[in-house]
Short mmCIF file of C-alpha atoms and ligand atoms in Angstrom, two decimals:
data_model
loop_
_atom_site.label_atom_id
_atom_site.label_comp_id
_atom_site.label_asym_id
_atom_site.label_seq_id
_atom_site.Cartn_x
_atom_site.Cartn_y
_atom_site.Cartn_z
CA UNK A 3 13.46 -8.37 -5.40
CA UNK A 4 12.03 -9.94 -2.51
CA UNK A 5 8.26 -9.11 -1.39
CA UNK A 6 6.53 -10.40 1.57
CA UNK A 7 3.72 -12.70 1.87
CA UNK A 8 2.19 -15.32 4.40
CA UNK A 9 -0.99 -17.28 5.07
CA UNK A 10 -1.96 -14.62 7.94
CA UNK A 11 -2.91 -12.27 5.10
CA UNK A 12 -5.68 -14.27 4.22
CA UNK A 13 -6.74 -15.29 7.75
CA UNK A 14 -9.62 -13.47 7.83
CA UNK A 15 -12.82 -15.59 7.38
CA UNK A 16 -15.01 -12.67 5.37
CA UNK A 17 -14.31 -13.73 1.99
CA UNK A 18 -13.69 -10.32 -0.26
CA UNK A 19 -11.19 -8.92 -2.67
CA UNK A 20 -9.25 -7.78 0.19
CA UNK A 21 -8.56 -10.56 2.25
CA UNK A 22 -7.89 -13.01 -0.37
CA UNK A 23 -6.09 -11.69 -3.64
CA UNK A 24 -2.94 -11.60 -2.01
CA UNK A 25 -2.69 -15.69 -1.88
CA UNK A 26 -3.73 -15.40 -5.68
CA UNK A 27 -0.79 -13.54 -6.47
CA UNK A 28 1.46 -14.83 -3.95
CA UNK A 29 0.61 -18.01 -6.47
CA UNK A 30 1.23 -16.03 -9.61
CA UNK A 31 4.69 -15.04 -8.26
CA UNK A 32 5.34 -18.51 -6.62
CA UNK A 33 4.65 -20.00 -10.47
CA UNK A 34 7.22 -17.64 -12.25
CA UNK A 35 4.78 -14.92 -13.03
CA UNK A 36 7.26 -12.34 -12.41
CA UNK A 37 11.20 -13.14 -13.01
CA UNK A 38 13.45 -11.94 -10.66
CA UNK A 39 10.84 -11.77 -7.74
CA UNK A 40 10.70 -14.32 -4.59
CA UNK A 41 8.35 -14.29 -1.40
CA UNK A 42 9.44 -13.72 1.95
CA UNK A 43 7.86 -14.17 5.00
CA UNK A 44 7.49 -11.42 7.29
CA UNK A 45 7.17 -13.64 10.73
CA UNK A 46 10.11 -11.61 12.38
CA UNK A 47 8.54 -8.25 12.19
CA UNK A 48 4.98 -9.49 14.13
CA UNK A 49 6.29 -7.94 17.38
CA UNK A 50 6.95 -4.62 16.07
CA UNK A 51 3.77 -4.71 13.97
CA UNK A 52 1.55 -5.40 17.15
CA UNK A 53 3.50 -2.03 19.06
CA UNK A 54 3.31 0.30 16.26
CA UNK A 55 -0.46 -0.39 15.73
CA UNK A 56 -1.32 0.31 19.18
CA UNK A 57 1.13 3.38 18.88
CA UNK A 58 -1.03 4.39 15.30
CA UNK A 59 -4.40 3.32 16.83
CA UNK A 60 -6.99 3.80 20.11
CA UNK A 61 -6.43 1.24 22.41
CA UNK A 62 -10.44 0.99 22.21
CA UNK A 63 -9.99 -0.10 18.63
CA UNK A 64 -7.34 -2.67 18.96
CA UNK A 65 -8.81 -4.86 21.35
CA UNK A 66 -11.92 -4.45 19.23
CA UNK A 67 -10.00 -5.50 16.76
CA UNK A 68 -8.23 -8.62 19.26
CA UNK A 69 -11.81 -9.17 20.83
CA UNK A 70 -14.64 -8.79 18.30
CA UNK A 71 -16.54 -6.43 20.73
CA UNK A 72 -18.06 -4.35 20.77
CA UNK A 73 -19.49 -5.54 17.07
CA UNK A 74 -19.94 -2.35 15.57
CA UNK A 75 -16.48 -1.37 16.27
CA UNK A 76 -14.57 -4.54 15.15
CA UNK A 77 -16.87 -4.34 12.17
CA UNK A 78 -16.35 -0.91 11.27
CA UNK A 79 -13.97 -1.70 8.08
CA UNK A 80 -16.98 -4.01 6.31
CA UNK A 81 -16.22 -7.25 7.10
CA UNK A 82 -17.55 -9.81 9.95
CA UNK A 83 -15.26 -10.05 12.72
CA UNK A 84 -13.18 -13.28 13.37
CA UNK A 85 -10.20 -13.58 15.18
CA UNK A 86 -8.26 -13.67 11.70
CA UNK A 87 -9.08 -10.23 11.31
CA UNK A 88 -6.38 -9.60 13.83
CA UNK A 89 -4.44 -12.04 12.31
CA UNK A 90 -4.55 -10.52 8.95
CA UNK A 91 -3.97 -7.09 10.56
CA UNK A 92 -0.89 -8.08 12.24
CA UNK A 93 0.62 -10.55 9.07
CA UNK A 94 -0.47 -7.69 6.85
CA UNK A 95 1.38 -4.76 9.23
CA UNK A 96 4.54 -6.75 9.59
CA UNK A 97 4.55 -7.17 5.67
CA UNK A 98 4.68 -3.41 4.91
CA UNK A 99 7.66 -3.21 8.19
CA UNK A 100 9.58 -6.02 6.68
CA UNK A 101 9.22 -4.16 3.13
CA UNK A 102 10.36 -1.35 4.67
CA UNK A 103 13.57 -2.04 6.29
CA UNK A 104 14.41 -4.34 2.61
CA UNK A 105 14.03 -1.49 0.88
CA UNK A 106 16.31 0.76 3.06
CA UNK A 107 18.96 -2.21 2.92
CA UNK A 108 18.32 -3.27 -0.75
CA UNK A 109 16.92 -0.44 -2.64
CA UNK A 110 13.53 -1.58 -3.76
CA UNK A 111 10.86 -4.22 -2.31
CA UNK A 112 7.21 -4.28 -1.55
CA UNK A 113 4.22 -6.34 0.34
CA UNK A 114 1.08 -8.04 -1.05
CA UNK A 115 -1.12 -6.17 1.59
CA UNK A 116 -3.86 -4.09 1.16
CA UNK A 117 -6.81 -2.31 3.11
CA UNK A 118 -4.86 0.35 4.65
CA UNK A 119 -5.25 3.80 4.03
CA UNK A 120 -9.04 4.62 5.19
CA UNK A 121 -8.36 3.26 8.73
CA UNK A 122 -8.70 5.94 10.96
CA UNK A 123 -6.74 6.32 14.23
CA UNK A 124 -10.42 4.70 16.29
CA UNK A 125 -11.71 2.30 13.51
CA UNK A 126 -11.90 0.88 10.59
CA UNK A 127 -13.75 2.18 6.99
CA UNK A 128 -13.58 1.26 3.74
CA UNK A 129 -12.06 -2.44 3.72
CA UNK A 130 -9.24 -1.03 5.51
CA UNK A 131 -8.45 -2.54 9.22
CA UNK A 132 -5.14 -1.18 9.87
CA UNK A 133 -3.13 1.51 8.82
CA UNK A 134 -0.17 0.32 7.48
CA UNK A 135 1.12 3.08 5.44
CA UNK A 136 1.07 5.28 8.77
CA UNK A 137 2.55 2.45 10.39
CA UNK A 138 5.03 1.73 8.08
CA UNK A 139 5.91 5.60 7.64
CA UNK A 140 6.55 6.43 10.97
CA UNK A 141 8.72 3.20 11.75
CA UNK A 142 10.58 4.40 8.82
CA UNK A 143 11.24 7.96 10.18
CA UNK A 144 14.12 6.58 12.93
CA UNK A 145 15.76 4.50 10.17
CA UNK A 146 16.35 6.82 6.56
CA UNK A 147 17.86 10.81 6.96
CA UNK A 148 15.48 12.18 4.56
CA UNK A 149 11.41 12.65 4.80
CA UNK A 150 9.28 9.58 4.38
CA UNK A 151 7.03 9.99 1.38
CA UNK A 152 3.33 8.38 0.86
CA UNK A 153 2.93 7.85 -2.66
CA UNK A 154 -0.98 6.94 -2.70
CA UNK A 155 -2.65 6.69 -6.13
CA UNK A 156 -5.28 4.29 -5.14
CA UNK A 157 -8.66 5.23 -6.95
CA UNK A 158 -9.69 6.40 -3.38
CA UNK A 159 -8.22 9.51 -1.10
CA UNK A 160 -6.20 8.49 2.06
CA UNK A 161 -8.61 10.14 4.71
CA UNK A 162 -7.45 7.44 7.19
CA UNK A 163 -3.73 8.06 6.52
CA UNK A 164 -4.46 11.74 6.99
CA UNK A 165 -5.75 11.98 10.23
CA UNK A 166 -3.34 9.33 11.53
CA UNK A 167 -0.70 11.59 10.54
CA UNK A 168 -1.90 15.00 11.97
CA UNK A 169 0.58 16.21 13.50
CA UNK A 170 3.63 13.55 12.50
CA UNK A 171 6.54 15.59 11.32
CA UNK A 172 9.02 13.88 8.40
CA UNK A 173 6.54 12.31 6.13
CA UNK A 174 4.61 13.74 2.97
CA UNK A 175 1.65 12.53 1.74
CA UNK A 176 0.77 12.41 -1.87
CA UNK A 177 -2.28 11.05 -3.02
CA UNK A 178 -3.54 11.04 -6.75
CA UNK A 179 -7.50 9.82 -6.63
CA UNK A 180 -10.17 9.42 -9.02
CA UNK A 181 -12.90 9.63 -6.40
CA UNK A 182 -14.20 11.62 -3.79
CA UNK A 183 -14.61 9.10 -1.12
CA UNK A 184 -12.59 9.56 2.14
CA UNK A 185 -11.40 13.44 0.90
CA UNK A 186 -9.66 15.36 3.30
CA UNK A 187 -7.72 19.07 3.34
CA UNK A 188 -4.40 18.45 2.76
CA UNK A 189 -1.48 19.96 5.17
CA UNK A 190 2.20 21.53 4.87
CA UNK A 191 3.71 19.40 1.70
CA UNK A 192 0.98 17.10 1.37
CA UNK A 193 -1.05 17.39 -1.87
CA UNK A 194 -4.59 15.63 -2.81
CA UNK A 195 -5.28 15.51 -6.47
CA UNK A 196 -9.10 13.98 -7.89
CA UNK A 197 -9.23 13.72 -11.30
CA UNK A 198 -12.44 12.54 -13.74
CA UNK A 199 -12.93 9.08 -12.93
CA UNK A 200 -12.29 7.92 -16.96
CA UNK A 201 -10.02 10.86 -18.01
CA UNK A 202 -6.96 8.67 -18.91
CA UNK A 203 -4.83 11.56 -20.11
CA UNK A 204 -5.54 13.88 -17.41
CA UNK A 205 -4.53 10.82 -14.54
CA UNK A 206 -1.32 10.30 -16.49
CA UNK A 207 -0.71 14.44 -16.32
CA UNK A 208 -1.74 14.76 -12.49
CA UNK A 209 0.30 11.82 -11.92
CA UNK A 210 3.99 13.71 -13.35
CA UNK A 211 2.90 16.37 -11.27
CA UNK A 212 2.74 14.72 -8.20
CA UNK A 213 6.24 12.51 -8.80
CA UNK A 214 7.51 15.97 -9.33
CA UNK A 215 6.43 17.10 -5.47
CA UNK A 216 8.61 14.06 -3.91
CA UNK A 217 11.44 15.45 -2.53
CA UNK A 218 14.73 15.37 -3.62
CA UNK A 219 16.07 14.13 -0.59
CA UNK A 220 13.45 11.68 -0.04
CA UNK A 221 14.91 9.02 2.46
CA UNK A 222 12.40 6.03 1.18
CA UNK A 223 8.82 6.42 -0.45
CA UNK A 224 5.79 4.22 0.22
CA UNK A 225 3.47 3.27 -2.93
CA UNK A 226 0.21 2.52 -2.15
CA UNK A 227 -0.99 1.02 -5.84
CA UNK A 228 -4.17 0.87 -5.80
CA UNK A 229 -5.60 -0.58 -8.99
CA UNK A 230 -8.88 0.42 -8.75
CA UNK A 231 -9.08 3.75 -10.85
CA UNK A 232 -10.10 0.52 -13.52
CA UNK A 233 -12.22 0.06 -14.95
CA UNK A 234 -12.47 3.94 -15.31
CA UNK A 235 -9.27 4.44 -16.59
CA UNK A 236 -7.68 2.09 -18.67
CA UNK A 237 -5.35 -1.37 -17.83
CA UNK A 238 -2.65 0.48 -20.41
CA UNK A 239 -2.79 3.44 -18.55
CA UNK A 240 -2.71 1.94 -15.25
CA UNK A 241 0.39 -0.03 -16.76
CA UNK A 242 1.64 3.30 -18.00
CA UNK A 243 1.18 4.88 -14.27
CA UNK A 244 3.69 1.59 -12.87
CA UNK A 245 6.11 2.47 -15.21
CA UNK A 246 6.19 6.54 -14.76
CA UNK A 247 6.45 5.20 -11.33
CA UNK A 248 9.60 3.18 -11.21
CA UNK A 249 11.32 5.08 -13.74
CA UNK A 250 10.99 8.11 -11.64
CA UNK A 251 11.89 6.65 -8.26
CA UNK A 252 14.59 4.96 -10.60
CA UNK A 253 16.04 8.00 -11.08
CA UNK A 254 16.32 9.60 -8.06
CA UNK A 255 17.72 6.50 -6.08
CA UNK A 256 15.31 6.62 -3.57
CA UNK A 257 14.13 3.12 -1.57
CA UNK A 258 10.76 2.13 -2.56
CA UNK A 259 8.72 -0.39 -2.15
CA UNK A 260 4.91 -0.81 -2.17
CA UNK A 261 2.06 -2.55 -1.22
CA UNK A 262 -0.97 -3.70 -3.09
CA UNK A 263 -4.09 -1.46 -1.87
CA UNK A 264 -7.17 -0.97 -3.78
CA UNK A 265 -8.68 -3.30 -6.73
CA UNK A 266 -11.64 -5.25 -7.07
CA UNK A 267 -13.80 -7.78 -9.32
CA UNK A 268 -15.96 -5.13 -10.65
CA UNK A 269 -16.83 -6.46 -14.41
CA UNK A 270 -13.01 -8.47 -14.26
CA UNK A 271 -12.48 -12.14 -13.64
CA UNK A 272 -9.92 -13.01 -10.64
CA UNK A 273 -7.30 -13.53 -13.17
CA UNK A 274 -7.53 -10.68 -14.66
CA UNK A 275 -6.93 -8.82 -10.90
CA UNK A 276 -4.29 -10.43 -10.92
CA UNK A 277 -2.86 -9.48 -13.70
CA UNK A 278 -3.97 -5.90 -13.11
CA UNK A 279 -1.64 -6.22 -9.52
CA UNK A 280 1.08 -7.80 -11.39
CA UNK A 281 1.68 -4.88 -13.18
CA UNK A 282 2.83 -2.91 -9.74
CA UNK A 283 4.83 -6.21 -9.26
CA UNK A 284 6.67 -6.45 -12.68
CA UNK A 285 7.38 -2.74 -12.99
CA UNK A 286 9.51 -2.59 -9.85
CA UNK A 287 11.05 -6.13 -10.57
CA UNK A 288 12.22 -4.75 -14.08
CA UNK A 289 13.19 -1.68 -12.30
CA UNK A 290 15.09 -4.05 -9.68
CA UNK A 291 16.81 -5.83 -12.44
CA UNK A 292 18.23 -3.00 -14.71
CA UNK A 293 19.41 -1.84 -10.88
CA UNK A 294 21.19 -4.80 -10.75
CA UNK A 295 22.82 -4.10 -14.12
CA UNK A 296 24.08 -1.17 -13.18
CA UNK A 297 26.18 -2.48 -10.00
CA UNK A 298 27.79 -5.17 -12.01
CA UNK A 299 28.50 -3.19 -14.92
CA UNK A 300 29.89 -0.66 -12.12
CA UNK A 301 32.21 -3.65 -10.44
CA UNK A 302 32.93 -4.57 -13.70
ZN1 ZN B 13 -9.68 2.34 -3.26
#
């Protein structure tokens, strides 16, 4: 399984969670964390990245986002502007497009970017600069027959991705939360679960419900795996959740691939972050391997 990863993720020079776990488990995998899994850069899809987030976002926002000004605009997702915000938007953006199009050809692949799915079409909240599960999504649309599903079980709801969408036809958005922040009303298929913030079993029940609402026919579904319901709900759990998760999509032969999202050094070292994302990571690579299986044992 390839998933994609480059220094312009981490260009940003606001030091948080956000802009700089990815290099730490861009290590992880580069040391043989994860068999099975290699990096790829996603340098061919900056082009597309840059035209889709102008097609997603306000043109005000962007070159806030390009410029630094005005301040309280190019600031608006937490961090203090530099010009590799924009970097880091565009890196992180052609990440989740490259994902996309390797999980159409290959089946299964994913992106170490995160701070997506509270940016709103005219600025940034929450950590999140770009959205890249909106952008992602609707690049997706042209390229798979069936709808384009969000899978989004970051602790947070997907306000952002929401009001990008309005109005977007072909994708469903699923989001499984364990808080409040960024709620929204759900539309058509779309479905916004919060459940208690340390109610392990009840996460692990919401969660089979809502892999029971992706379509059959799904043509490709988006994880956005946020790991911060922890410290609320548990690191087995959460491992439980990756595994519900790629046994499911497993099943119905659907593309996947994710991206990182959510998670954060509240009470947990760095390494232990890591580990907590490496859980997304080795689920789908075990999931990619027993795929494997079955082709060659199917040739054979
Ligand atoms: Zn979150």
């Amino acid at each position: 399984m390839r998933i994609f990863y480059d220094e312009g993720y981490v260009a940003a020079a606001h030091q948080y969670e956000t802009t700089r776990k990815s290099a730490q488990i861009a290590a992880a995998i580069l040391g043989g964390r994860v068999p099975g899994v290699t990096i790829a850069e996603p340098s061919a899809f900056l082009g597309v990245a840059e035209r889709w987030i102008s097609v997603v976002h306000d043109a005000a926002y962007v070159k806030a986002l390009r410029t630094g000004e005005p301040e309280w605009l190019a600031e608006g997702n937490g961090f203090d502007w530099d010009p590799g915000i924009w970097t880091t938007a565009r890196h992180s953006t052609a990440g989740v497009l490259a994902s996309v199009e390797e999980a159409i050809a290959q089946g299964l692949s994913g992106s170490l970017s995160s701070g997506l799915h509270h940016a709103k079409p005219g600025a940034g909240q929450g950590y999140c600069t770009v959205n890249g599960l909106v952008v992602a999504a609707r690049h997706a649309i042209d390229l798979v027959d069936g709808p384009v599903v969000i899978l989004d079980v970051d602790a947070h709801c997907g306000g952002g991705t929401a009001q990008c969408l309005d109005g977007v036809p072909g994708v469903v958005h699923l989001d499984l939360s364990t808080s409040s922040f960024d709620e929204y009303e759900p539309m058509g298929d779309d479905c916004l679960v919060v459940v208690g913030r340390t109610d392990d079993d009840a996460y692990l029940e919401q969660l089979d419900l809502m892999l029971g609402r992706i379509p059959r026919e799904a043509g490709l579904v988006l994880v956005n795996a946020g790991m911060d319901p922890h410290p609320g709900i548990s690191v087995g759990t959460l491992a439980e959740r990756e595994r519900r998760i790629a046994a499911f999509l497993s099943e119905q032969e659907v593309p996947t691939t994710f991206v990182l999202a959510g998670g954060y050094l509240h009470g947990i070292t760095e390494a232990q972050l890591v580990d907590l994302h490496l859980l997304t990571v080795s689920a789908f690579a075990e999931l990619g391997a027993s795929r494997e299986g079955m082709t060659s044992s199917c040739a054979a």
